[in-house]
Each structure stands twice: as structure tokens, then as C-alpha cells.
PDB file of C-alpha atoms and ligand atoms in Angstrom:
ATOM      1  CA  MET A  21     120.271  79.217  91.273  1.00 40.00           C
ATOM      2  CA  THR A  22     122.452  80.947  93.746  1.00 43.00           C
ATOM      3  CA  ASP A  23     122.739  79.959  97.344  1.00 50.00           C
ATOM      4  CA  ASN A  24     120.129  81.552  99.602  1.00 54.00           C
ATOM      5  CA  GLN A  25     122.912  83.336 101.471  1.00 52.00           C
ATOM      6  CA  ASP A  26     123.367  85.567  98.456  1.00 53.00           C
ATOM      7  CA  TYR A  27     120.000  87.137  99.156  1.00 51.00           C
ATOM      8  CA  ILE A  28     120.813  88.151 102.693  1.00 51.00           C
ATOM      9  CA  LYS A  29     124.200  89.697 102.065  1.00 50.00           C
ATOM     10  CA  PRO A  30     124.768  92.526 104.507  1.00 51.00           C
ATOM     11  CA  ASP A  31     125.813  94.988 101.797  1.00 56.00           C
ATOM     12  CA  LEU A  32     122.282  96.189 101.110  1.00 57.00           C
ATOM     13  CA  PRO A  33     121.937  99.969 101.126  1.00 61.00           C
ATOM     14  CA  ALA A  34     121.115 101.517 104.488  1.00 64.00           C
ATOM     15  CA  LEU A  35     117.413 102.157 104.410  1.00 63.00           C
ATOM     16  CA  ALA A  36     117.496 105.728 105.665  1.00 58.00           C
ATOM     17  CA  LYS A  37     119.935 106.769 102.931  1.00 62.00           C
ATOM     18  CA  ASP A  38     119.755 106.735  99.156  1.00 68.00           C
ATOM     19  CA  GLY A  39     116.369 108.374  98.909  1.00 75.00           C
ATOM     20  CA  TRP A  40     114.601 106.451 101.638  1.00 85.00           C
ATOM     21  CA  PRO A  41     112.503 108.808 103.749  1.00 91.00           C
ATOM     22  CA  THR A  42     113.965 110.102 106.971  1.00 93.00           C
ATOM     23  CA  LEU A  43     111.809 110.207 110.066  1.00 95.00           C
ATOM     24  CA  GLU A  44     112.502 113.763 111.219  1.00 97.00           C
ATOM     25  CA  LYS A  45     112.225 115.093 114.731  1.00 98.00           C
ATOM     26  CA  GLY A  46     108.727 116.282 115.543  1.00 98.00           C
ATOM     27  CA  TRP A  47     107.117 114.036 112.950  1.00 98.00           C
ATOM     28  CA  VAL A  48     104.719 111.146 113.494  1.00 98.00           C
ATOM     29  CA  TRP A  49     104.629 108.210 111.106  1.00 98.00           C
ATOM     30  CA  LEU A  50     101.500 106.063 111.271  1.00 98.00           C
ATOM     31  CA  VAL A  51     102.728 102.665 110.242  1.00 97.00           C
ATOM     32  CA  GLY A  52     100.956  99.404 109.496  1.00 97.00           C
ATOM     33  CA  GLY A  53     102.530  96.420 111.223  1.00 96.00           C
ATOM     34  CA  GLY A  54     100.674  93.825 109.150  1.00 96.00           C
ATOM     35  CA  PRO A  55      98.599  90.983 110.577  1.00 96.00           C
ATOM     36  CA  GLY A  56     101.353  89.355 112.629  1.00 95.00           C
ATOM     37  CA  ASP A  57     104.026  87.491 110.704  1.00 95.00           C
ATOM     38  CA  PRO A  58     106.963  89.923 110.936  1.00 94.00           C
ATOM     39  CA  GLY A  59     107.916  89.072 107.350  1.00 94.00           C
ATOM     40  CA  LEU A  60     104.823  90.942 106.220  1.00 96.00           C
ATOM     41  CA  LEU A  61     106.153  94.297 107.349  1.00 95.00           C
ATOM     42  CA  THR A  62     106.997  96.731 104.598  1.00 95.00           C
ATOM     43  CA  LEU A  63     110.491  98.101 104.124  1.00 93.00           C
ATOM     44  CA  HIS A  64     109.164 101.545 104.999  1.00 94.00           C
ATOM     45  CA  ALA A  65     107.934 100.102 108.299  1.00 95.00           C
ATOM     46  CA  LEU A  66     111.359  98.585 108.981  1.00 93.00           C
ATOM     47  CA  ASN A  67     112.968 101.894 108.080  1.00 92.00           C
ATOM     48  CA  ALA A  68     110.675 103.633 110.567  1.00 95.00           C
ATOM     49  CA  LEU A  69     111.476 101.117 113.320  1.00 95.00           C
ATOM     50  CA  ARG A  70     115.176 101.771 112.829  1.00 92.00           C
ATOM     51  CA  GLN A  71     114.804 105.541 113.129  1.00 94.00           C
ATOM     52  CA  ALA A  72     112.119 106.185 115.725  1.00 97.00           C
ATOM     53  CA  ASP A  73     112.917 107.611 119.167  1.00 97.00           C
ATOM     54  CA  VAL A  74     109.520 106.524 120.471  1.00 98.00           C
ATOM     55  CA  ILE A  75     107.274 103.722 119.295  1.00 97.00           C
ATOM     56  CA  VAL A  76     103.650 103.728 120.405  1.00 97.00           C
ATOM     57  CA  TYR A  77     102.106 100.381 119.540  1.00 95.00           C
ATOM     58  CA  ASP A  78      98.730  98.672 119.675  1.00 91.00           C
ATOM     59  CA  ALA A  79      97.500  95.368 121.057  1.00 87.00           C
ATOM     60  CA  LEU A  80      97.418  93.702 117.651  1.00 86.00           C
ATOM     61  CA  VAL A  81     101.060  94.362 116.847  1.00 89.00           C
ATOM     62  CA  ASP A  82     103.245  91.254 117.093  1.00 86.00           C
ATOM     63  CA  GLU A  83     105.886  92.088 119.680  1.00 85.00           C
ATOM     64  CA  HIS A  84     108.600  90.288 117.652  1.00 89.00           C
ATOM     65  CA  ILE A  85     108.428  93.234 115.306  1.00 91.00           C
ATOM     66  CA  LEU A  86     109.643  95.510 118.078  1.00 92.00           C
ATOM     67  CA  GLN A  87     112.919  93.610 118.202  1.00 91.00           C
ATOM     68  CA  TRP A  88     113.817  95.392 114.993  1.00 92.00           C
ATOM     69  CA  ALA A  89     113.477  98.792 116.623  1.00 93.00           C
ATOM     70  CA  ASN A  90     116.429 101.028 117.326  1.00 92.00           C
ATOM     71  CA  PRO A  91     117.675  99.601 120.663  1.00 93.00           C
ATOM     72  CA  ALA A  92     117.609 103.106 122.149  1.00 95.00           C
ATOM     73  CA  ALA A  93     113.940 103.654 121.297  1.00 96.00           C
ATOM     74  CA  GLU A  94     111.365 104.088 124.030  1.00 97.00           C
ATOM     75  CA  ILE A  95     108.492 101.695 123.526  1.00 95.00           C
ATOM     76  CA  GLU A  96     105.011 102.577 124.752  1.00 95.00           C
ATOM     77  CA  TYR A  97     102.019 100.298 124.717  1.00 93.00           C
ATOM     78  CA  ALA A  98      98.681 101.856 123.832  1.00 91.00           C
ATOM     79  CA  GLY A  99      96.307  98.920 123.724  1.00 79.00           C
ATOM     80  CA  LYS A 100      93.892  97.064 125.908  1.00 70.00           C
ATOM     81  CA  ARG A 101      95.631  94.765 128.391  1.00 67.00           C
ATOM     82  CA  GLY A 102      94.572  92.359 131.129  1.00 62.00           C
ATOM     83  CA  GLY A 103      90.872  93.168 130.972  1.00 64.00           C
ATOM     84  CA  LYS A 104      91.517  96.875 131.470  1.00 68.00           C
ATOM     85  CA  PRO A 105      89.617  99.137 129.095  1.00 71.00           C
ATOM     86  CA  SER A 106      91.522 100.483 126.099  1.00 74.00           C
ATOM     87  CA  PRO A 107      92.962 103.946 126.483  1.00 80.00           C
ATOM     88  CA  LEU A 108      90.681 106.559 125.004  1.00 84.00           C
ATOM     89  CA  GLN A 109      91.426 107.398 121.396  1.00 85.00           C
ATOM     90  CA  ARG A 110      91.726 111.041 122.408  1.00 87.00           C
ATOM     91  CA  ASP A 111      94.391 110.216 124.992  1.00 90.00           C
ATOM     92  CA  ILE A 112      96.448 108.293 122.440  1.00 93.00           C
ATOM     93  CA  SER A 113      96.239 111.148 119.951  1.00 94.00           C
ATOM     94  CA  MET A 114      97.180 113.667 122.657  1.00 95.00           C
ATOM     95  CA  ARG A 115     100.165 111.538 123.631  1.00 96.00           C
ATOM     96  CA  LEU A 116     101.363 111.447 120.024  1.00 97.00           C
ATOM     97  CA  ILE A 117     101.045 115.226 119.795  1.00 98.00           C
ATOM     98  CA  GLU A 118     102.935 115.654 123.066  1.00 98.00           C
ATOM     99  CA  LEU A 119     105.786 113.398 121.905  1.00 98.00           C
ATOM    100  CA  ALA A 120     106.056 115.135 118.537  1.00 98.00           C
ATOM    101  CA  ARG A 121     106.065 118.577 120.179  1.00 98.00           C
ATOM    102  CA  ALA A 122     108.863 117.371 122.468  1.00 98.00           C
ATOM    103  CA  GLY A 123     110.919 116.903 119.290  1.00 98.00           C
ATOM    104  CA  LYS A 124     110.797 113.113 119.182  1.00 98.00           C
ATOM    105  CA  ARG A 125     110.739 111.017 116.039  1.00 98.00           C
ATOM    106  CA  VAL A 126     107.482 109.202 116.666  1.00 98.00           C
ATOM    107  CA  LEU A 127     106.369 105.912 115.199  1.00 98.00           C
ATOM    108  CA  ARG A 128     102.746 105.010 115.742  1.00 97.00           C
ATOM    109  CA  LEU A 129     102.619 101.284 114.969  1.00 96.00           C
ATOM    110  CA  LYS A 130      99.219  99.754 114.329  1.00 95.00           C
ATOM    111  CA  GLY A 131      98.104  96.242 113.426  1.00 95.00           C
ATOM    112  CA  GLY A 132      97.380  95.459 109.783  1.00 97.00           C
ATOM    113  CA  ASP A 133      96.860  98.595 107.758  1.00 98.00           C
ATOM    114  CA  PRO A 134      96.515 101.809 109.758  1.00 97.00           C
ATOM    115  CA  PHE A 135      93.651 103.076 107.598  1.00 97.00           C
ATOM    116  CA  VAL A 136      91.538  99.898 107.684  1.00 97.00           C
ATOM    117  CA  PHE A 137      89.254  99.793 110.738  1.00 95.00           C
ATOM    118  CA  GLY A 138      92.184 100.920 112.838  1.00 87.00           C
ATOM    119  CA  ARG A 139      91.192 104.481 113.681  1.00 90.00           C
ATOM    120  CA  GLY A 140      94.292 105.580 111.822  1.00 94.00           C
ATOM    121  CA  GLY A 141      92.248 108.122 109.919  1.00 95.00           C
ATOM    122  CA  GLU A 142      91.097 109.697 113.172  1.00 94.00           C
ATOM    123  CA  GLU A 143      94.585 109.785 114.660  1.00 96.00           C
ATOM    124  CA  ALA A 144      96.058 111.239 111.501  1.00 97.00           C
ATOM    125  CA  GLN A 145      93.372 113.922 111.365  1.00 97.00           C
ATOM    126  CA  THR A 146      93.992 114.947 114.961  1.00 97.00           C
ATOM    127  CA  LEU A 147      97.713 115.212 114.260  1.00 98.00           C
ATOM    128  CA  VAL A 148      97.207 117.318 111.138  1.00 98.00           C
ATOM    129  CA  GLN A 149      94.769 119.568 113.023  1.00 98.00           C
ATOM    130  CA  ALA A 150      97.483 120.054 115.653  1.00 98.00           C
ATOM    131  CA  GLY A 151      99.985 121.013 112.956  1.00 98.00           C
ATOM    132  CA  ILE A 152     102.095 117.854 113.355  1.00 98.00           C
ATOM    133  CA  PRO A 153     103.618 116.603 110.097  1.00 98.00           C
ATOM    134  CA  ILE A 154     102.764 112.991 109.323  1.00 98.00           C
ATOM    135  CA  ARG A 155     103.573 110.157 106.968  1.00 98.00           C
ATOM    136  CA  ILE A 156     101.359 107.125 106.428  1.00 98.00           C
ATOM    137  CA  VAL A 157     102.939 103.728 105.837  1.00 98.00           C
ATOM    138  CA  PRO A 158     100.277 101.275 104.668  1.00 98.00           C
ATOM    139  CA  GLY A 159     100.378  97.700 105.880  1.00 98.00           C
ATOM    140  CA  ILE A 160      98.937  94.355 104.912  1.00 98.00           C
ATOM    141  CA  SER A 161      95.430  94.158 106.274  1.00 98.00           C
ATOM    142  CA  ALA A 162      94.209  91.038 108.057  1.00 98.00           C
ATOM    143  CA  GLY A 163      91.188  90.867 105.762  1.00 98.00           C
ATOM    144  CA  ILE A 164      93.416  90.328 102.723  1.00 98.00           C
ATOM    145  CA  GLY A 165      96.799  89.013 103.867  1.00 98.00           C
ATOM    146  CA  GLY A 166      95.405  87.063 106.807  1.00 98.00           C
ATOM    147  CA  LEU A 167      92.988  85.232 104.553  1.00 98.00           C
ATOM    148  CA  ALA A 168      95.772  84.564 102.045  1.00 98.00           C
ATOM    149  CA  TYR A 169      97.632  82.658 104.772  1.00 98.00           C
ATOM    150  CA  ALA A 170      94.551  80.464 105.095  1.00 98.00           C
ATOM    151  CA  GLY A 171      94.606  79.836 101.339  1.00 98.00           C
ATOM    152  CA  ILE A 172      91.633  82.114 100.656  1.00 98.00           C
ATOM    153  CA  PRO A 173      91.844  84.626  97.807  1.00 98.00           C
ATOM    154  CA  VAL A 174      89.457  87.533  98.510  1.00 98.00           C
ATOM    155  CA  THR A 175      88.651  87.702  94.836  1.00 98.00           C
ATOM    156  CA  HIS A 176      88.448  84.945  92.260  1.00 97.00           C
ATOM    157  CA  ARG A 177      87.040  85.447  88.772  1.00 95.00           C
ATOM    158  CA  ASP A 178      84.748  82.454  89.117  1.00 94.00           C
ATOM    159  CA  VAL A 179      83.177  83.841  92.286  1.00 95.00           C
ATOM    160  CA  ASN A 180      83.217  87.595  92.726  1.00 95.00           C
ATOM    161  CA  GLN A 181      83.833  90.924  91.150  1.00 94.00           C
ATOM    162  CA  ALA A 182      83.349  92.765  94.422  1.00 95.00           C
ATOM    163  CA  VAL A 183      84.328  92.334  98.019  1.00 97.00           C
ATOM    164  CA  THR A 184      82.911  94.166 101.013  1.00 97.00           C
ATOM    165  CA  PHE A 185      84.925  94.848 104.147  1.00 97.00           C
ATOM    166  CA  LEU A 186      82.638  95.145 107.113  1.00 96.00           C
ATOM    167  CA  SER A 187      83.162  96.049 110.739  1.00 94.00           C
ATOM    168  CA  GLY A 188      81.261  93.809 113.158  1.00 91.00           C
ATOM    169  CA  HIS A 189      80.337  96.708 115.366  1.00 85.00           C
ATOM    170  CA  ASP A 190      79.837 100.424 115.166  1.00 78.00           C
ATOM    171  CA  ARG A 191      81.314 103.069 117.447  1.00 78.00           C
ATOM    172  CA  THR A 192      78.782 102.293 120.169  1.00 78.00           C
ATOM    173  CA  GLY A 193      79.944  98.651 120.248  1.00 80.00           C
ATOM    174  CA  LEU A 194      76.644  97.358 118.896  1.00 81.00           C
ATOM    175  CA  ALA A 195      76.137  95.448 115.664  1.00 80.00           C
ATOM    176  CA  PRO A 196      76.487  98.023 112.899  1.00 80.00           C
ATOM    177  CA  SER A 197      73.196  99.873 112.604  1.00 80.00           C
ATOM    178  CA  ALA A 198      73.836 102.101 109.627  1.00 81.00           C
ATOM    179  CA  ILE A 199      74.506  99.137 107.342  1.00 88.00           C
ATOM    180  CA  ASN A 200      72.182  98.462 104.442  1.00 92.00           C
ATOM    181  CA  TRP A 201      72.110  94.688 104.959  1.00 94.00           C
ATOM    182  CA  GLN A 202      69.936  94.136 101.936  1.00 96.00           C
ATOM    183  CA  GLY A 203      72.380  96.087  99.796  1.00 95.00           C
ATOM    184  CA  ILE A 204      75.332  94.087 101.059  1.00 95.00           C
ATOM    185  CA  ALA A 205      73.535  90.764 100.766  1.00 96.00           C
ATOM    186  CA  ASP A 206      72.544  91.543  97.173  1.00 96.00           C
ATOM    187  CA  GLY A 207      75.647  93.346  96.034  1.00 92.00           C
ATOM    188  CA  SER A 208      78.698  91.564  97.319  1.00 95.00           C
ATOM    189  CA  GLN A 209      79.410  87.890  96.741  1.00 96.00           C
ATOM    190  CA  VAL A 210      82.201  88.033  99.277  1.00 98.00           C
ATOM    191  CA  ILE A 211      81.991  89.735 102.667  1.00 98.00           C
ATOM    192  CA  VAL A 212      85.048  90.043 104.878  1.00 98.00           C
ATOM    193  CA  MET A 213      84.255  90.979 108.461  1.00 98.00           C
ATOM    194  CA  TYR A 214      86.556  92.474 111.068  1.00 97.00           C
ATOM    195  CA  MET A 215      85.725  92.547 114.789  1.00 95.00           C
ATOM    196  CA  ALA A 216      82.626  90.488 114.098  1.00 95.00           C
ATOM    197  CA  MET A 217      82.804  87.500 116.449  1.00 95.00           C
ATOM    198  CA  LYS A 218      80.685  89.077 119.161  1.00 93.00           C
ATOM    199  CA  HIS A 219      77.783  89.996 116.937  1.00 94.00           C
ATOM    200  CA  LEU A 220      78.125  87.080 114.521  1.00 96.00           C
ATOM    201  CA  PRO A 221      74.741  85.525 115.438  1.00 95.00           C
ATOM    202  CA  GLU A 222      72.925  88.772 114.703  1.00 95.00           C
ATOM    203  CA  ILE A 223      74.928  89.539 111.561  1.00 96.00           C
ATOM    204  CA  ALA A 224      74.434  86.043 110.108  1.00 97.00           C
ATOM    205  CA  GLU A 225      70.735  86.259 110.833  1.00 96.00           C
ATOM    206  CA  LYS A 226      70.466  89.656 109.105  1.00 95.00           C
ATOM    207  CA  LEU A 227      72.275  88.376 106.008  1.00 97.00           C
ATOM    208  CA  ILE A 228      70.113  85.256 105.817  1.00 97.00           C
ATOM    209  CA  SER A 229      66.944  87.357 106.237  1.00 96.00           C
ATOM    210  CA  ALA A 230      68.213  89.515 103.386  1.00 96.00           C
ATOM    211  CA  GLY A 231      68.393  86.451 101.163  1.00 97.00           C
ATOM    212  CA  ARG A 232      71.873  84.965 101.603  1.00 97.00           C
ATOM    213  CA  ASP A 233      71.986  81.197 101.371  1.00 98.00           C
ATOM    214  CA  PRO A 234      72.150  79.799 104.934  1.00 98.00           C
ATOM    215  CA  HIS A 235      74.525  77.112 103.648  1.00 98.00           C
ATOM    216  CA  GLU A 236      76.901  79.581 102.067  1.00 98.00           C
ATOM    217  CA  PRO A 237      80.462  78.682 103.064  1.00 98.00           C
ATOM    218  CA  VAL A 238      82.177  80.717 105.746  1.00 98.00           C
ATOM    219  CA  ALA A 239      85.736  80.598 107.017  1.00 98.00           C
ATOM    220  CA  ILE A 240      86.861  82.068 110.321  1.00 98.00           C
ATOM    221  CA  VAL A 241      90.590  82.630 110.680  1.00 98.00           C
ATOM    222  CA  SER A 242      91.984  83.465 114.083  1.00 98.00           C
ATOM    223  CA  ASN A 243      95.502  84.714 114.716  1.00 97.00           C
ATOM    224  CA  ALA A 244      96.036  84.768 110.992  1.00 98.00           C
ATOM    225  CA  THR A 245      99.667  84.580 109.820  1.00 97.00           C
ATOM    226  CA  GLN A 246     100.811  83.706 113.366  1.00 95.00           C
ATOM    227  CA  ALA A 247     102.191  80.351 114.523  1.00 94.00           C
ATOM    228  CA  ASP A 248      98.901  79.686 116.364  1.00 94.00           C
ATOM    229  CA  MET A 249      96.661  80.478 113.387  1.00 97.00           C
ATOM    230  CA  ARG A 250      93.410  78.487 113.482  1.00 97.00           C
ATOM    231  CA  ILE A 251      90.852  78.122 110.734  1.00 98.00           C
ATOM    232  CA  LEU A 252      87.240  77.093 111.104  1.00 98.00           C
ATOM    233  CA  GLU A 253      85.296  76.120 107.994  1.00 98.00           C
ATOM    234  CA  THR A 254      81.563  76.403 108.479  1.00 98.00           C
ATOM    235  CA  SER A 255      78.405  77.856 106.912  1.00 98.00           C
ATOM    236  CA  LEU A 256      76.482  81.061 107.467  1.00 98.00           C
ATOM    237  CA  ILE A 257      73.757  79.353 109.482  1.00 98.00           C
ATOM    238  CA  ASP A 258      76.184  77.371 111.661  1.00 98.00           C
ATOM    239  CA  ALA A 259      79.000  79.918 111.946  1.00 98.00           C
ATOM    240  CA  ALA A 260      78.051  81.432 115.307  1.00 97.00           C
ATOM    241  CA  LYS A 261      77.361  78.061 116.947  1.00 97.00           C
ATOM    242  CA  ASP A 262      80.510  76.447 115.548  1.00 98.00           C
ATOM    243  CA  ALA A 263      82.625  79.435 116.577  1.00 97.00           C
ATOM    244  CA  ALA A 264      81.207  79.354 120.108  1.00 95.00           C
ATOM    245  CA  GLN A 265      82.000  75.650 120.399  1.00 97.00           C
ATOM    246  CA  SER A 266      85.518  76.042 119.058  1.00 96.00           C
ATOM    247  CA  ASP A 267      88.549  77.163 120.995  1.00 87.00           C
ATOM    248  CA  MET A 268      89.376  79.913 118.530  1.00 92.00           C
ATOM    249  CA  LYS A 269      90.993  82.889 120.211  1.00 90.00           C
ATOM    250  CA  PRO A 270      90.739  86.488 119.074  1.00 92.00           C
ATOM    251  CA  PRO A 271      91.544  88.255 116.851  1.00 96.00           C
ATOM    252  CA  SER A 272      89.511  86.601 114.126  1.00 97.00           C
ATOM    253  CA  ILE A 273      88.613  87.549 110.618  1.00 98.00           C
ATOM    254  CA  ILE A 274      85.452  86.120 109.049  1.00 98.00           C
ATOM    255  CA  CYS A 275      85.042  85.540 105.333  1.00 98.00           C
ATOM    256  CA  ILE A 276      81.634  84.766 103.851  1.00 98.00           C
ATOM    257  CA  GLY A 277      81.435  83.486 100.297  1.00 98.00           C
ATOM    258  CA  LYS A 278      82.489  80.776  97.900  1.00 98.00           C
ATOM    259  CA  VAL A 279      86.088  82.016  97.743  1.00 98.00           C
ATOM    260  CA  THR A 280      86.533  80.284 101.106  1.00 98.00           C
ATOM    261  CA  LEU A 281      86.173  76.937  99.271  1.00 98.00           C
ATOM    262  CA  MET A 282      89.387  77.686  97.398  1.00 98.00           C
ATOM    263  CA  ARG A 283      91.179  76.830 100.604  1.00 98.00           C
ATOM    264  CA  GLN A 284      90.567  73.177  99.779  1.00 98.00           C
ATOM    265  CA  CYS A 285      93.014  73.667  96.902  1.00 98.00           C
ATOM    266  CA  LEU A 286      95.188  76.564  98.077  1.00 98.00           C
ATOM    267  CA  ASP A 287      95.975  75.758 101.708  1.00 98.00           C
ATOM    268  CA  TRP A 288      99.651  76.285 100.958  1.00 98.00           C
ATOM    269  CA  MET A 289     100.727  76.197 104.580  1.00 96.00           C
ATOM    270  CA  SER A 290      99.468  72.622 105.018  1.00 96.00           C
ATOM    271  CA  GLN A 291     100.879  71.713 101.635  1.00 97.00           C
ATOM    272  CA  ALA A 292     104.282  72.970 102.771  1.00 96.00           C
ATOM    273  CA  GLN A 293     104.057  70.335 105.507  1.00 95.00           C
ATOM    274  CA  GLY A 294     103.416  67.617 102.954  1.00 97.00           C
ATOM    275  CA  ILE A 295      99.599  67.487 103.217  1.00 97.00           C
ATOM    276  CA  ALA A 296      98.034  67.046  99.786  1.00 97.00           C
ATOM    277  CA  PRO A 297      95.319  69.466  98.611  1.00 97.00           C
ATOM    278  CA  ARG A 298      91.833  68.173  99.452  1.00 97.00           C
ATOM    279  CA  ASN A 299      90.319  69.215  96.155  1.00 96.00           C
ATOM    280  CA  LEU A 300      91.975  70.555  93.012  1.00 96.00           C
ATOM    281  CA  ASP A 301      88.773  72.117  91.715  1.00 96.00           C
ATOM    282  CA  PRO A 302      86.694  73.297  94.688  1.00 97.00           C
ATOM    283  CA  LEU A 303      84.441  75.546  92.608  1.00 95.00           C
ATOM    284  CA  GLY A 304      83.813  72.774  90.086  1.00 92.00           C
ATOM    285  CA  VAL A 305      84.665  74.901  87.085  1.00 88.00           C
ATOM    286  CA  ARG A 306      88.369  74.422  86.382  1.00 73.00           C
ATOM    287  CA  ALA A 307      89.014  70.719  86.123  1.00 66.00           C
ATOM    288  CA  GLN A 308      91.975  71.336  83.812  1.00 61.00           C
ATOM    289  CA  ALA A 309      94.815  73.764  84.212  1.00 61.00           C
ATOM    290  CA  ASP A 310      93.360  76.778  82.454  1.00 54.00           C
ATOM    291  CA  SER A 311      95.355  79.621  81.081  1.00 53.00           C
ATOM    292  CA  ALA A 312      92.415  81.718  79.939  1.00 53.00           C
TER     293      ALA A 312
HETATM  294  N1  LIG B 420      93.941  97.683 110.933  1.00 72.35           N
HETATM  295  C1  LIG B 420      93.724  96.266 111.083  1.00 72.35           C
HETATM  296  C2  LIG B 420      92.340  95.954 111.608  1.00 72.35           C
HETATM  297  C3  LIG B 420      92.077  96.510 112.991  1.00 72.35           C
HETATM  298  S1  LIG B 420      90.495  96.077 113.585  1.00 72.35           S
HETATM  299  C4  LIG B 420      93.983  95.569 109.751  1.00 72.35           C
HETATM  300  O1  LIG B 420      94.082  96.239 108.731  1.00 72.35           O
HETATM  301  O2  LIG B 420      94.111  94.345 109.744  1.00 72.35           O
HETATM  302  C5  LIG B 420      90.841  94.642 114.530  1.00 72.35           C
HETATM  303  C6  LIG B 420      90.308  93.409 113.849  1.00 72.35           C
HETATM  304  O3  LIG B 420      91.168  93.026 112.787  1.00 72.35           O
HETATM  305  C7  LIG B 420      90.229  92.195 114.725  1.00 72.35           C
HETATM  306  O4  LIG B 420      89.065  92.197 115.528  1.00 72.35           O
HETATM  307  C8  LIG B 420      90.174  91.100 113.693  1.00 72.35           C
HETATM  308  O5  LIG B 420      88.891  91.020 113.106  1.00 72.35           O
HETATM  309  C9  LIG B 420      91.128  91.632 112.643  1.00 72.35           C
HETATM  310  N2  LIG B 420      92.490  91.116 112.792  1.00 72.35           N
HETATM  311  C10 LIG B 420      93.608  91.822 112.982  1.00 72.35           C
HETATM  312  N3  LIG B 420      94.690  91.025 113.038  1.00 72.35           N
HETATM  313  C11 LIG B 420      94.240  89.771 112.843  1.00 72.35           C
HETATM  314  C12 LIG B 420      94.859  88.484 112.766  1.00 72.35           C
HETATM  315  N4  LIG B 420      96.177  88.331 112.888  1.00 72.35           N
HETATM  316  N5  LIG B 420      94.064  87.416 112.564  1.00 72.35           N
HETATM  317  C13 LIG B 420      92.744  87.531 112.420  1.00 72.35           C
HETATM  318  N6  LIG B 420      92.102  88.711 112.484  1.00 72.35           N
HETATM  319  C14 LIG B 420      92.834  89.816 112.676  1.00 72.35           C
END
């Protein structure tokens, strides 16, 4: 093995050259910033940070990421802060259009993946309707990468062949009304919920009424991938009560289903600190190392 230094040699190709895309004046790139850990940014995101004249970022973007921006870049915050209401989506889109029309290279940086419950689709549509050229840079979504940091695989052959990503509220802020709860309860062994802490009591109750086992395991991961990540292991019936009694801080992702048990074996972050796995076979089906 070579020394680790060999991997961080400074003679890597400059990202904006050699076929890497150039952020041109008047363009807007909608870029996913991942769930928090800056190491989960994509190289395209880093490339965008280096080139942008203006960066418009959201509340869920880890501010460490902004340290990689071009030092001359203007940085604008477009999230909710200090109890003030979030800026209207329309105002954010209009601001992006204004910046692009002023000839700026605009980076719109959003938490996770811009097209997963992040209104990225709406922003992109408004830009295209205004004739602004765009590029989309996907990111690691909290509902996949965030759970992976808690040692939870969103799919596992012994548990599920499907996973449902669910928003905990609809555009009115209420628990989602257009959801076919029976369909979800019957059809998806694993349910990953974003923005669902507020309406968790109602959602859990709907899933149980639709036939989900009240004792089904649930994991709630707050500040996933960040230094202050917290994980609560509970059950569908107790999830809302346990969450209310905990000191978990938003944002939180909620995973319902037996894949959450895999954490007992795959909590790699604890293992890195020398804590042994609690259970090598949490699903009770793979006592031996199995190559099949
Ligand atoms: N586009 C984002 C999701 C935006 S919706 C993505 O792909 O991840 C906002 C919700 O995402 C939060 O309410 C929370 O449910 C979830 N979320 C985002 N970042 C998170 C994090 N670091 N830890 C836990 N949940 C997170």
C-alpha cells in the first residue's frame, strides 16, 4: 500500500478543464449538497463551487461546504432563519432568474438531492420557462445516505424489494392527504419519511390502522452524517412518544421497517470507535457468512 499522501497529491487535473463542465455566465446550476458531511459532495458540486459568482444556498446545506467556494463568490442565504418564515419559493426562483440575467454564474445549492423533496423540480421548471439554461447536479439524499451513516441499508434482500420515500406533509403543511395509506402499508416493506416529525403521531396511526405491525421497528436519525448525528431506535406505536421525549433536533429522517434492525450489525461509525456490533445476524437468517 502506498502512503495516504499519495492520494491527495496536488497534481490532480483542474476540475473545470479536461472535459469537466464549465459554469457559463447566465447559467444556473441546481446542485445537491448532500446530507451534511462535506465529503459526500460530488465532484461536479465541488467544480460548481469553484466556478460560481453567486451561491444561493438553503438552510439544510452544511456551511463548511461553502468554504470550498471561490473566495470571490457572493453567498446568499435563502432558507428559514431565526423563526422567520422561509422566503417564498417564487421569490427564490425570481432571484435566480435575476442573477442569471445579470450575467452571473449562479449556483443554487440545496440540501441532499435537489430533486428529492427539495422543490428543485419547481425551481428548475421556472428557470426553463424563463429561458435560463440550467444544469442539474444530483446529490446524496438524506433518505439513503443519511440512513447509511446510521448503519441502515434502505434495501436488503432478506427484507424488501421496494422502498417508499414519503413526505410527512403536503404543500398545505398538513399530513399528506393524497396518500393511499393502505397501498403504502400493503406495498412497501420499507418506508422512508422526510419532514415527518410533526405529523408522526397521525402517520403512525394511519399505517397501523392500515395493518402495519405496531411493533415494527423504526429508526429516527437526526442530523444524519453530521458530528451531532443522533439515532433513536423505537417501534411504530412508540415512535411519536419516544421522539417527543428525546432531545433529537431537526432535521430528522424516519425509517420504518426491518432494515432498521441491520443497524445492530452495521453501525460502522460506532465500530470505528471500537464498539463491537450488538448482533451479527439481526434478521435471524444469516448466521454464517453467506456468499449466495
Ligand atoms: N433534498 C433533501 C430533502 C429536503 S426535505 C434530500 O434529498 O435529502 C428536508 C427533509 O430532509 C428534512 O425535514 C429531513 O427529513 C431530511 N433531511 C435532510 N437532511 C437531513 C439530515 N442531515 N439528517 C436527517 N434528515 C435530513
